[in-house]
Structures are given as C-alpha cells and as structure tokens.
Short mmCIF file of C-alpha atoms in Angstrom, two decimals:
data_model
loop_
_atom_site.label_atom_id
_atom_site.label_comp_id
_atom_site.label_asym_id
_atom_site.label_seq_id
_atom_site.Cartn_x
_atom_site.Cartn_y
_atom_site.Cartn_z
CA MET Z 16 92.51 -55.57 54.54
CA SER Z 17 92.85 -59.17 53.33
CA ILE Z 18 89.87 -61.20 52.15
CA ARG Z 19 90.17 -63.46 55.20
CA ALA Z 20 90.18 -60.47 57.54
CA GLN Z 21 87.11 -59.05 55.78
CA GLN Z 22 85.29 -62.36 56.12
CA LYS Z 23 86.16 -62.54 59.81
CA LEU Z 24 84.88 -59.01 60.33
CA GLN Z 25 81.66 -59.83 58.46
CA THR Z 26 81.07 -62.94 60.57
CA ARG Z 27 81.67 -60.98 63.76
CA GLN Z 28 79.20 -58.33 62.64
CA ALA Z 29 76.67 -61.03 61.70
CA LEU Z 30 76.85 -62.39 65.26
CA LEU Z 31 76.21 -58.94 66.74
CA GLU Z 32 73.31 -58.32 64.39
CA SER Z 33 71.85 -61.75 65.16
CA ALA Z 34 71.82 -61.01 68.88
CA ARG Z 35 70.11 -57.66 68.33
CA LEU Z 36 67.54 -59.31 66.07
CA LEU Z 37 66.72 -61.90 68.73
CA MET Z 38 66.44 -59.22 71.41
CA ASN Z 39 64.24 -57.11 69.15
CA SER Z 40 61.47 -59.63 69.79
CA GLY Z 41 61.40 -58.61 73.45
CA ARG Z 42 64.05 -60.87 74.96
CA GLY Z 43 66.86 -59.76 77.23
CA PHE Z 44 70.51 -60.46 76.57
CA GLY Z 45 70.70 -62.84 79.51
CA SER Z 46 68.14 -65.14 77.89
CA LEU Z 47 70.22 -65.66 74.73
CA SER Z 48 72.36 -68.74 74.25
CA LEU Z 49 75.56 -69.08 72.27
CA ARG Z 50 73.99 -71.75 70.09
CA GLU Z 51 70.95 -69.76 69.02
CA VAL Z 52 73.00 -66.63 68.30
CA SER Z 53 75.35 -68.72 66.16
CA ARG Z 54 72.46 -70.43 64.41
CA GLN Z 55 70.82 -67.07 63.68
CA ALA Z 56 74.10 -65.86 62.18
CA GLY Z 57 74.41 -68.99 60.03
CA ILE Z 58 77.56 -70.40 61.61
CA VAL Z 59 78.33 -73.42 63.76
CA PRO Z 60 78.71 -72.84 67.52
CA ALA Z 61 82.44 -73.58 67.34
CA GLY Z 62 82.76 -70.61 64.98
CA PHE Z 63 81.53 -68.29 67.75
CA TYR Z 64 84.72 -68.92 69.72
CA ARG Z 65 86.86 -67.60 66.88
CA HIS Z 66 85.47 -64.17 67.71
CA PHE Z 67 84.44 -64.19 71.38
CA ALA Z 68 85.65 -66.08 74.43
CA ASP Z 69 82.15 -66.46 75.86
CA MET Z 70 78.74 -64.76 76.04
CA GLU Z 71 80.05 -62.24 78.57
CA SER Z 72 82.72 -60.94 76.18
CA PHE Z 73 80.07 -60.99 73.45
CA GLY Z 74 77.84 -58.76 75.57
CA LEU Z 75 80.73 -56.36 76.16
CA ALA Z 76 81.23 -56.15 72.39
CA LEU Z 77 77.58 -55.15 72.01
CA VAL Z 78 78.09 -52.41 74.59
CA ALA Z 79 81.24 -51.19 72.83
CA GLU Z 80 79.39 -51.08 69.52
CA VAL Z 81 76.49 -48.95 70.77
CA GLY Z 82 78.98 -46.89 72.76
CA ASP Z 83 80.76 -45.91 69.54
CA THR Z 84 77.42 -45.00 67.96
CA PHE Z 85 76.32 -43.04 71.03
CA ARG Z 86 79.53 -41.06 71.34
CA ASP Z 87 79.58 -40.34 67.59
CA ALA Z 88 76.08 -38.86 67.89
CA LEU Z 89 77.19 -36.72 70.82
CA ARG Z 90 80.22 -35.54 68.85
CA GLN Z 91 77.80 -34.29 66.20
CA VAL Z 92 75.83 -32.50 68.90
CA ARG Z 93 78.99 -30.90 70.29
CA HIS Z 94 80.08 -29.85 66.78
CA HIS Z 95 76.69 -28.20 66.31
CA GLU Z 96 77.09 -26.37 69.61
CA LEU Z 97 80.64 -25.22 68.88
CA GLN Z 98 79.98 -24.15 65.31
CA GLN Z 99 76.48 -22.74 65.55
CA ARG Z 100 75.82 -22.30 69.28
CA GLY Z 101 72.64 -24.23 68.59
CA MET Z 102 69.58 -24.60 70.76
CA ILE Z 103 68.64 -27.61 72.84
CA GLU Z 104 65.94 -28.57 70.35
CA ALA Z 105 68.46 -28.91 67.54
CA SER Z 106 70.81 -30.97 69.68
CA VAL Z 107 68.02 -33.31 70.74
CA LYS Z 108 66.98 -33.68 67.10
CA ILE Z 109 70.50 -34.82 66.16
CA PHE Z 110 70.50 -37.37 68.97
CA LEU Z 111 67.02 -38.65 68.12
CA GLY Z 112 68.13 -39.14 64.53
CA ALA Z 113 70.95 -41.39 65.74
CA VAL Z 114 68.51 -43.38 67.90
CA SER Z 115 66.15 -43.80 64.95
CA ASP Z 116 68.93 -44.87 62.57
CA ASN Z 117 70.35 -47.39 65.07
CA ARG Z 118 67.19 -48.51 66.87
CA ASP Z 119 68.35 -52.06 67.63
CA GLN Z 120 71.58 -50.85 69.23
CA PHE Z 121 69.82 -48.33 71.44
CA LEU Z 122 67.10 -50.86 72.28
CA PHE Z 123 69.84 -53.11 73.67
CA LEU Z 124 71.31 -50.19 75.63
CA ALA Z 125 67.92 -49.07 77.01
CA ARG Z 126 67.05 -52.54 78.27
CA GLU Z 127 70.38 -53.82 79.45
CA GLN Z 128 71.35 -50.85 81.61
CA TYR Z 129 68.94 -52.50 84.07
CA GLY Z 130 69.27 -56.03 82.68
CA GLY Z 131 70.34 -59.36 84.13
CA SER Z 132 74.02 -59.43 83.15
CA LEU Z 133 76.24 -57.80 85.76
CA ALA Z 134 79.18 -57.49 83.35
CA VAL Z 135 77.01 -55.76 80.75
CA ARG Z 136 75.46 -53.43 83.35
CA GLN Z 137 78.92 -52.47 84.59
CA ALA Z 138 80.13 -51.87 81.03
CA ILE Z 139 77.14 -49.60 80.37
CA ALA Z 140 77.82 -47.74 83.62
CA GLU Z 141 81.43 -47.21 82.51
CA LEU Z 142 80.19 -45.98 79.11
CA ARG Z 143 77.86 -43.53 80.82
CA GLN Z 144 80.75 -42.27 82.95
CA ARG Z 145 82.97 -41.73 79.89
CA ILE Z 146 80.19 -39.79 78.17
CA THR Z 147 79.73 -37.72 81.34
CA GLN Z 148 83.44 -36.92 81.45
CA ASP Z 149 83.40 -35.90 77.78
CA LEU Z 150 80.45 -33.58 78.39
CA ALA Z 151 82.05 -32.04 81.47
CA ARG Z 152 85.22 -31.25 79.49
CA ASP Z 153 83.14 -29.67 76.73
CA LEU Z 154 81.14 -27.56 79.17
CA LEU Z 155 84.35 -26.25 80.72
CA ALA Z 156 85.82 -25.54 77.27
CA LEU Z 157 82.71 -23.67 76.11
CA GLY Z 158 82.93 -21.42 79.15
CA ARG Z 159 79.23 -20.56 79.20
CA LEU Z 160 78.87 -21.29 82.91
CA PRO Z 161 81.83 -19.45 84.42
CA HIS Z 162 80.11 -19.21 87.80
CA LEU Z 163 80.31 -22.99 88.26
CA ASN Z 164 83.45 -24.69 89.50
CA PRO Z 165 84.72 -27.96 87.95
CA SER Z 166 83.00 -30.11 90.59
CA GLN Z 167 79.66 -28.45 89.90
CA ILE Z 168 80.22 -28.88 86.14
CA ASP Z 169 80.75 -32.59 86.82
CA VAL Z 170 77.41 -32.77 88.66
CA LEU Z 171 75.68 -30.92 85.83
CA ALA Z 172 77.13 -33.26 83.19
CA ASP Z 173 76.14 -36.29 85.25
CA LEU Z 174 72.56 -35.03 85.52
CA VAL Z 175 72.28 -34.36 81.77
CA VAL Z 176 73.66 -37.77 80.78
CA LYS Z 177 71.53 -39.66 83.30
CA THR Z 178 68.46 -37.82 81.98
CA VAL Z 179 69.27 -38.94 78.43
CA PHE Z 180 69.89 -42.55 79.50
CA ALA Z 181 66.70 -42.64 81.57
CA THR Z 182 64.67 -41.38 78.61
CA LEU Z 183 66.07 -43.94 76.17
CA PRO Z 184 63.35 -46.59 76.75
CA GLU Z 185 60.67 -44.02 75.91
CA LEU Z 186 62.48 -42.98 72.73
CA ILE Z 187 62.60 -46.48 71.25
CA ASP Z 188 58.88 -46.88 70.59
CA PRO Z 189 56.26 -44.17 69.97
CA PRO Z 190 53.96 -43.40 72.91
CA PRO Z 191 50.20 -44.09 72.82
CA LEU Z 192 48.29 -41.79 70.49
CA THR Z 193 46.41 -40.40 73.48
CA THR Z 194 49.63 -38.98 74.96
CA PRO Z 195 49.54 -35.15 75.02
CA PRO Z 196 52.24 -33.60 72.78
CA PRO Z 197 54.15 -32.01 75.72
CA LEU Z 198 54.60 -35.52 77.18
CA TRP Z 199 55.99 -37.10 74.03
CA PRO Z 200 59.53 -38.33 74.77
CA ALA Z 201 61.33 -35.83 72.52
CA ALA Z 202 59.38 -32.86 73.89
CA LYS Z 203 59.84 -34.09 77.44
CA MET Z 204 63.59 -34.48 76.97
CA VAL Z 205 63.85 -30.93 75.65
CA GLN Z 206 61.94 -29.59 78.66
CA GLN Z 207 64.00 -31.63 81.12
CA LEU Z 208 67.28 -30.40 79.66
CA LYS Z 209 66.02 -26.82 79.65
CA LEU Z 210 65.11 -27.05 83.32
CA ILE Z 211 68.50 -28.54 84.16
CA LEU Z 212 70.32 -25.73 82.35
CA ILE Z 213 68.06 -23.07 83.88
CA GLY Z 214 68.97 -24.43 87.29
CA SER Z 215 72.67 -24.38 86.44
CA LYS Z 216 72.49 -20.73 85.33
CA HIS Z 217 70.92 -19.71 88.66
CA TRP Z 218 73.19 -21.84 90.81
CA ARG Z 219 75.71 -19.94 92.87
CA ARG Z 220 79.33 -21.10 93.00
CA GLY Z 221 79.23 -21.61 96.77
CA GLU Z 222 75.75 -23.18 96.80
CA ARG Z 223 75.21 -26.01 99.27
CA ALA Z 224 72.53 -28.55 99.95
CA ASN Z 225 71.02 -26.30 102.63
CA ALA Z 226 70.74 -23.29 100.28
CA PRO Z 227 68.52 -20.42 101.46
CA LYS Z 228 64.84 -20.75 100.64
CA GLU Z 229 64.91 -17.53 98.66
CA GLY Z 230 67.46 -19.07 96.27
CA VAL Z 231 65.17 -22.03 95.70
CA ALA Z 232 62.25 -19.69 95.13
CA LEU Z 233 64.26 -17.75 92.54
CA LEU Z 234 65.05 -20.94 90.68
CA ALA Z 235 61.41 -22.05 90.76
CA ASP Z 236 60.32 -18.71 89.36
CA ALA Z 237 62.86 -18.94 86.55
CA MET Z 238 61.72 -22.45 85.66
CA ALA Z 239 58.07 -21.41 85.66
CA HIS Z 240 58.86 -18.47 83.40
CA GLN Z 241 60.71 -20.75 80.96
CA ILE Z 242 57.82 -23.22 80.86
CA ARG Z 243 55.33 -20.44 80.12
CA ALA Z 244 57.58 -19.16 77.35
CA THR Z 245 57.79 -22.50 75.53
#
C-alpha cells in the first residue's frame, strides 16, 4: 500500500473514531454534523467529502465497521462450537469479550438499531438478517437438531440473533450494584439462550401455532427443570 493510500485510510478511520467518540457522550448519530465530526478528526470539512458522499453514507460505513467486528466475533463462537462442541456459557463469554474490546462500536449498534436515521436502521436490520442467515446455515451444518426442518431452523436462528441484539444495550454498561446476579446481562443472556434451545429440542417437526396443550406443558416442565439445574 502506498503512503498516500495509508494516509487516506488513516484519515477515514479518524473520522469513524471521531463520530464514535462524540456519540460516547450520549448523543445519537442523527445529532452529529459533518463539521463537528471533521473538526474532531482534525480535518477541514471539505476533506470529509474525499471519503464519504454525505452523513448517510458515513453512517452506513459505521454500520459496516461494527458488522465486520460482530461477524468476526460470531465466527470465533462458531469455531469454538465446531472444534470443541462448547457450552453456551463459553460462547457468550467469547461474544462479551468482543463487546468489551470494541465498546464504542457496539454502543453505536445498540443505540442506532432504534435510532433516528432510517438508512442506518435499515442497514442494521440487513446486518441482523445476514447474521441470522449465517447462524441458520451453521445450525443445519452441525446437524444437532435433525427434527427441525429448514424453515424452523430459520425461526430459531432469528430468535437467537434478536435476543442478542436486544440485550446489547444492557451489555454496554454494568447494571446497578443492587441487581441480583441472575439478572446481570451476561447471566440473563445465557439463560435466555438456554431456554430457546430447550424449546427447540422439544419442538416437533410438524408443530403449529395451535399446538396441543400437553406439548406446551412438556416444554414448560423442561424449562423449569433446566432453571433448577443451573
């Protein structure tokens, strides 16, 4: 890579870091202006346009950046599962390590999935869908739920990914000291994922929304047993 290309890459990264720094103070992406992001990065506003067409494309670059980090963390989780058939706790620990190491990126993701920029929200929704598709493919490849058809695997993957995304805001900052240990975000995520997987193991291939009450009772009993065992 040439010196000029390296400098351009460094300036681009400085702009992304400047936006995350400004948002780290509690602001949303929609409240940022091109001028203040440029000023924070130490460049003139005209220099911004050498890297991004406008603030919308800038926001999409922020989503792409955290998307790469997110999917890399999930690849580590999948490698752990494939190589060691690891437990949920270990997988959650890997993911939490990625969140801790890249707090500003995940803070942006946690806030902006419900934020003011439509383009950014849509990009995050597309990222979530890609992650869901990746997980569904992995679940089918692992073959641990042979009683579920591909459509049901898709629903399971969607539920797991949405649970992780919904928990992100709680993972960013520690909860109040008065919070009971079982309700700490990491512990809660482990329990939620366990319950989801327990449900998937007891779900019948032909199950429908109006499943017999005895099937629901069986699932409830299994969940209660798992909770008591943890």
